Short mmCIF file of C-alpha atoms in Angstrom, two decimals:
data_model
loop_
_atom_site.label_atom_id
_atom_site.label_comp_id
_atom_site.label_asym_id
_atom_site.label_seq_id
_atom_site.Cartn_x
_atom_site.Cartn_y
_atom_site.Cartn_z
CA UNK A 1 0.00 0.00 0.00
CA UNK A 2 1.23 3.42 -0.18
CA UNK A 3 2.75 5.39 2.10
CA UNK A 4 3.39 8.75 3.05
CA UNK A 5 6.45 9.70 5.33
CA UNK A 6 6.70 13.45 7.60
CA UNK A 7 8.62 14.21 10.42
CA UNK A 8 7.51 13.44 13.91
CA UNK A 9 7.95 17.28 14.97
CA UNK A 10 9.18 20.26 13.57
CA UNK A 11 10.53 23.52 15.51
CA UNK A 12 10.64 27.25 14.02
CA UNK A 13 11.33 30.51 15.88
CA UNK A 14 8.02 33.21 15.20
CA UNK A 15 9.06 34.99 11.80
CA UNK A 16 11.33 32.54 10.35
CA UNK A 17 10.50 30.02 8.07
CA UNK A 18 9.18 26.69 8.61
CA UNK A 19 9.42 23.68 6.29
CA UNK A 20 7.20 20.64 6.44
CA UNK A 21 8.22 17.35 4.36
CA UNK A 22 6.10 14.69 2.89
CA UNK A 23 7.48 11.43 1.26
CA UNK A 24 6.55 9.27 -1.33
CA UNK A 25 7.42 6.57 -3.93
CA UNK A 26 6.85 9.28 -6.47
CA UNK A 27 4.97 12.06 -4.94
CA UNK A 28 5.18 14.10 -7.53
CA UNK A 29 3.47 12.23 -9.73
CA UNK A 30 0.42 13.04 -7.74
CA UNK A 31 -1.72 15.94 -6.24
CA UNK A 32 -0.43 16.69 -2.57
CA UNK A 33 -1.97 18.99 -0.08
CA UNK A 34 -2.27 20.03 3.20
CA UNK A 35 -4.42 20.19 6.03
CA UNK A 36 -3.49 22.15 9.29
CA UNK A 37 -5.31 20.69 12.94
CA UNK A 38 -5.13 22.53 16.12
CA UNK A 39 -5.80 21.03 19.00
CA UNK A 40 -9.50 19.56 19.29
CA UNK A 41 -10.75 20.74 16.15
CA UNK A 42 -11.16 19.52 12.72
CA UNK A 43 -8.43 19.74 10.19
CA UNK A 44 -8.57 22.41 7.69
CA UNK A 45 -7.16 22.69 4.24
CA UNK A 46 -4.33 24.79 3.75
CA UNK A 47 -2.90 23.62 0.12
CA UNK A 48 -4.04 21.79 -2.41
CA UNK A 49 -2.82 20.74 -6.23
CA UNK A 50 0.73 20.81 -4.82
CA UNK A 51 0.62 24.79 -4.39
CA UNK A 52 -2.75 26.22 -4.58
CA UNK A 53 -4.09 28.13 -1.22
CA UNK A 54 -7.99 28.11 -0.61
CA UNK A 55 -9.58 31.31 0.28
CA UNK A 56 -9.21 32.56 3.23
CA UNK A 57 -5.60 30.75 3.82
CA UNK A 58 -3.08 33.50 4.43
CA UNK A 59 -0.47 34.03 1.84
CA UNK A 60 2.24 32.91 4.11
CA UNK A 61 1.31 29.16 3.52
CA UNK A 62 2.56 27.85 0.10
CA UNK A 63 3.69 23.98 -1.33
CA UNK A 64 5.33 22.39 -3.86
CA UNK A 65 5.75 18.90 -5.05
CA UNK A 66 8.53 17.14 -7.05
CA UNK A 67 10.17 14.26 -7.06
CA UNK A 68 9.54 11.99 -3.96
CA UNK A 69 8.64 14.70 -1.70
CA UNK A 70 6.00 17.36 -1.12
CA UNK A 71 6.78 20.49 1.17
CA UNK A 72 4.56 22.82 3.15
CA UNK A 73 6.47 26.01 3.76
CA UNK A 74 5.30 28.94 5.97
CA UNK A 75 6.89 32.11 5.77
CA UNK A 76 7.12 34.41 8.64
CA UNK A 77 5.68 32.25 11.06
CA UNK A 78 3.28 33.09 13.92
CA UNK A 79 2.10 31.38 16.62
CA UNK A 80 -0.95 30.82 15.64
CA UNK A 81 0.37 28.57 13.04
CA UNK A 82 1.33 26.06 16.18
CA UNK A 83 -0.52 23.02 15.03
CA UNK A 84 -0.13 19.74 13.57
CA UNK A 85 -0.13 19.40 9.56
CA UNK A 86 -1.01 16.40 7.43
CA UNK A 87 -0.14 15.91 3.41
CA UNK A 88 -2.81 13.26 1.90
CA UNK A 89 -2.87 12.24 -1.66
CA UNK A 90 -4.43 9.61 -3.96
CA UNK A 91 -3.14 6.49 -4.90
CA UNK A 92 -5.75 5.32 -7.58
CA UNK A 93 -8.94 5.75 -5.83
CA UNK A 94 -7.63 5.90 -2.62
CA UNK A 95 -7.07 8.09 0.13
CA UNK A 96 -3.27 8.38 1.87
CA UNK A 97 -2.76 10.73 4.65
CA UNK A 98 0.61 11.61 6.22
CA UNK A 99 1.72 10.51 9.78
CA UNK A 100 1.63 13.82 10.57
CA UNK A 101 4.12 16.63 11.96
CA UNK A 102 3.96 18.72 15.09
CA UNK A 103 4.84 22.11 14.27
CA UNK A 104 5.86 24.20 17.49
CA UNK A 105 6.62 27.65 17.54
CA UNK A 106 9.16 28.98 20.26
CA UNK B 1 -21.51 27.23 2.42
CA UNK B 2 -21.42 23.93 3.05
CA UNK B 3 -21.97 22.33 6.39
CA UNK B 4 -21.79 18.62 7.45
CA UNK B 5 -22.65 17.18 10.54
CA UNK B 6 -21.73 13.26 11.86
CA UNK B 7 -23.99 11.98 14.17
CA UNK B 8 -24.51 8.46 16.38
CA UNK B 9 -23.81 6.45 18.81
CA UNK B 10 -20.95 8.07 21.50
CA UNK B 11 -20.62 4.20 22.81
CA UNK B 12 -20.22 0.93 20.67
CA UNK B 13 -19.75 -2.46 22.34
CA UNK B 14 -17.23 -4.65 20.90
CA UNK B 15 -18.07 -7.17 18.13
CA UNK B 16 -20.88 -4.77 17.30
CA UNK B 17 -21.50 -2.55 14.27
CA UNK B 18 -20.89 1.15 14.40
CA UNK B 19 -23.27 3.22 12.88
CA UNK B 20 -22.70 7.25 12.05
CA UNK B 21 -24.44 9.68 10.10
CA UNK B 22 -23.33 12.67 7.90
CA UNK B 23 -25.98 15.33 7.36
CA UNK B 24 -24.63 18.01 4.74
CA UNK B 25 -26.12 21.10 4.69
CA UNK B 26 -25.95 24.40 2.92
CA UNK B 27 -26.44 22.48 -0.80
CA UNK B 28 -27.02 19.50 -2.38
CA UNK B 29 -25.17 16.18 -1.83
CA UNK B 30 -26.11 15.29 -5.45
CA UNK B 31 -24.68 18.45 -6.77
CA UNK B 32 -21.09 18.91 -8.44
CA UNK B 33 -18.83 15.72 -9.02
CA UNK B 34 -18.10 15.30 -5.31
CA UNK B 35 -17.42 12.16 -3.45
CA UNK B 36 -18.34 12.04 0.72
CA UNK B 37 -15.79 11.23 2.61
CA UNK B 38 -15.28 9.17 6.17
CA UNK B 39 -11.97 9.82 7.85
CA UNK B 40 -11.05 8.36 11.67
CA UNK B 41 -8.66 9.65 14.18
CA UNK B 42 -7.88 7.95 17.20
CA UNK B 43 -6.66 9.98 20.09
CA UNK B 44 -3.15 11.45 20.09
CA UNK B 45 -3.13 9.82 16.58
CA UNK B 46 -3.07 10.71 13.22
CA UNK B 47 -6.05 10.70 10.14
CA UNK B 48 -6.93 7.67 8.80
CA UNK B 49 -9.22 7.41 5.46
CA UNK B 50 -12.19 4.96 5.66
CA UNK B 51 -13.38 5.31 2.22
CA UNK B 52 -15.52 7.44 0.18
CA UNK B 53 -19.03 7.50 -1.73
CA UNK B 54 -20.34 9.19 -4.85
CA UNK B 55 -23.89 10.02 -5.11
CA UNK B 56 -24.21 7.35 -7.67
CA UNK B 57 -23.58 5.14 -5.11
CA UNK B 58 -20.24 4.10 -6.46
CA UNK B 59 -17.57 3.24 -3.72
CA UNK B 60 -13.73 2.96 -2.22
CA UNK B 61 -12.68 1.73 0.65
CA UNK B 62 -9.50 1.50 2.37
CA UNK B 63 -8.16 -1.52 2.00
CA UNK B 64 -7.23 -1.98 5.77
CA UNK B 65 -10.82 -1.74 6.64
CA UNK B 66 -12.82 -2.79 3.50
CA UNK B 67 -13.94 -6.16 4.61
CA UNK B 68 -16.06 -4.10 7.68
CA UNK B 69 -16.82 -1.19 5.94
CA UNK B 70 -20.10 -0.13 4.12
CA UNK B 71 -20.69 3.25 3.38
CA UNK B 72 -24.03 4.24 2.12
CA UNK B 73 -25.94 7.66 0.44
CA UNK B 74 -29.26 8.74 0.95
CA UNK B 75 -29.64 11.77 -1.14
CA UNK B 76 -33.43 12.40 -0.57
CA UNK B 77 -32.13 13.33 3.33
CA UNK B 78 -29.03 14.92 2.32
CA UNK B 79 -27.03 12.27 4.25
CA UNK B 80 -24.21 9.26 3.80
CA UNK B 81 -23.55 7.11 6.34
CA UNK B 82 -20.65 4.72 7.64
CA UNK B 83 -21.10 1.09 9.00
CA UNK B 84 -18.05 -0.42 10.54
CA UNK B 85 -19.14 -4.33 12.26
CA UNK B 86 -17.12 -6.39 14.64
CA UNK B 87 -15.72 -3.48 16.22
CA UNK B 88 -12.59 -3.47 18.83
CA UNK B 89 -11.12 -0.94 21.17
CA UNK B 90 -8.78 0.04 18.32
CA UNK B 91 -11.77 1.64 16.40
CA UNK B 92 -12.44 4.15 19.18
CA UNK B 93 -11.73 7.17 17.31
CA UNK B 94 -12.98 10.50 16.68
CA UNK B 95 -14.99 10.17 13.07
CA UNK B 96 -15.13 12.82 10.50
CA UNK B 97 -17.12 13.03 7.41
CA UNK B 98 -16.10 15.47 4.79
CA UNK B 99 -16.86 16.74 1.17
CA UNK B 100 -14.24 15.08 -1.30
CA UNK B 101 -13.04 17.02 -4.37
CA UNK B 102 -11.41 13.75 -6.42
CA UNK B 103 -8.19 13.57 -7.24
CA UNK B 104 -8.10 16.91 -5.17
CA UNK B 105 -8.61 17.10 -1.76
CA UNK B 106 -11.02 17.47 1.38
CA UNK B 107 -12.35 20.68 1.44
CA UNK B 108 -15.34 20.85 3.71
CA UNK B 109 -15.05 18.47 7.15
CA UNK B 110 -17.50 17.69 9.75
CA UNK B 111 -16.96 18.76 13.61
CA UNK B 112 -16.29 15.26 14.37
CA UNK B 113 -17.91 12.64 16.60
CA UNK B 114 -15.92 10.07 19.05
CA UNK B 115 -17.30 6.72 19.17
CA UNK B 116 -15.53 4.44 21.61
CA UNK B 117 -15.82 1.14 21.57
CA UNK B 118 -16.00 -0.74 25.15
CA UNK B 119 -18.54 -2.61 27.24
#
């Protein structure tokens, strides 16, 4: 079955840049994107089609996808963007989500 | 803008079937090529994908899970619904439904409901 690979946590000072990975046997072959969850509430989508933001998502979230890995980069990050993130993509008909990555700001 | 809403059971007892339902509101299941989505997360864990519907009452189900699953639509109430059988402790989760843009992504989730399995 296929899997998708992210760090267990990631750390990032408020204003600098955080990177989130996502791996897979050809990732970028496929449509990645993101969803951000805080603690007890649903996730909500951040990126989709590798790089696209919904409305509403601020213009510090943005993604790309190549190769084996999909990344979820926030620029000037605030702590409000403390939260866990999760790629998911589609193998055939189904659904693959991420183990997830613990982004803390500090 | 479109609103779903799982509902059921807060307390399954093992080897029994859990039953939830996903009331979507604020348009029309049947509108737009959009599958419905069910998606678990156990506590302190991450999402899992159950499987999916279309309004045509095509299917996909994880493959982990597919020999439990059945996922049904009812479009005249605006609803799909999720029936996992012979449950154990490890399907206490919290349950989300959610609108699925194919190939795409998950753009509209429900609040979420925990089911926990125990006698």
């Amino acid at each position: 079955s296929y899997e998708l690979t992210q760090p267990p946590s990631v750390s990032v000072s408020p204003g600098q840049t955080a990177s989130i990975t996502c791996s897979g046997d050809k990732l970028g072959d496929k449509y990645a994107c993101w969803y951000q969850q805080k603690p007890g509430q649903s996730p909500v989508l951040v990126i989709y089609q590798d790089s696209k933001r919904p409305s509403g998502i601020p213009e510090r979230f943005s993604g790309s996808n190549s190769g084996n890995t999909a990344t979820l980069t926030i620029s000037g990050t605030q702590a409000m963007d403390e939260a866990d993130y999760y790629c998911q993509a589609w193998d055939s008909a189904l659904g693959v989500f991420g183990g997830g990555t613990k982004l803390t700001v500090l | 803008q479109v609103q779903l809403q799982e509902s059921g059971p807060g307390l399954v007892k093992p080897s029994q079937t859990l039953s939830l339902t996903c009331t979507v509101s604020g348009g029309s299941i049947s509108s737009g090529s959009y599958y419905w989505s069910w998606i678990r997360q156990p506590a302190g864990k991450g999402l899992e994908w159950i499987g999916r519907i279309y309004t045509s009452g095509s299917t996909n189900y994880n493959p982990s899970l597919k020999s439990r699953v059945t996922i049904s639509v009812d479009t005249s109430k605006n609803q799909f619904s999720l029936k996992l059988s012979s449950v154990t402790a490890a399907d206490t989760a919290v349950y989300y439904c959610a609108r699925d843009v194919p190939g795409i992504a998950f753009d509209y989730w429900g609040q979420g409901t925990l089911v926990t399995v125990s006698s």
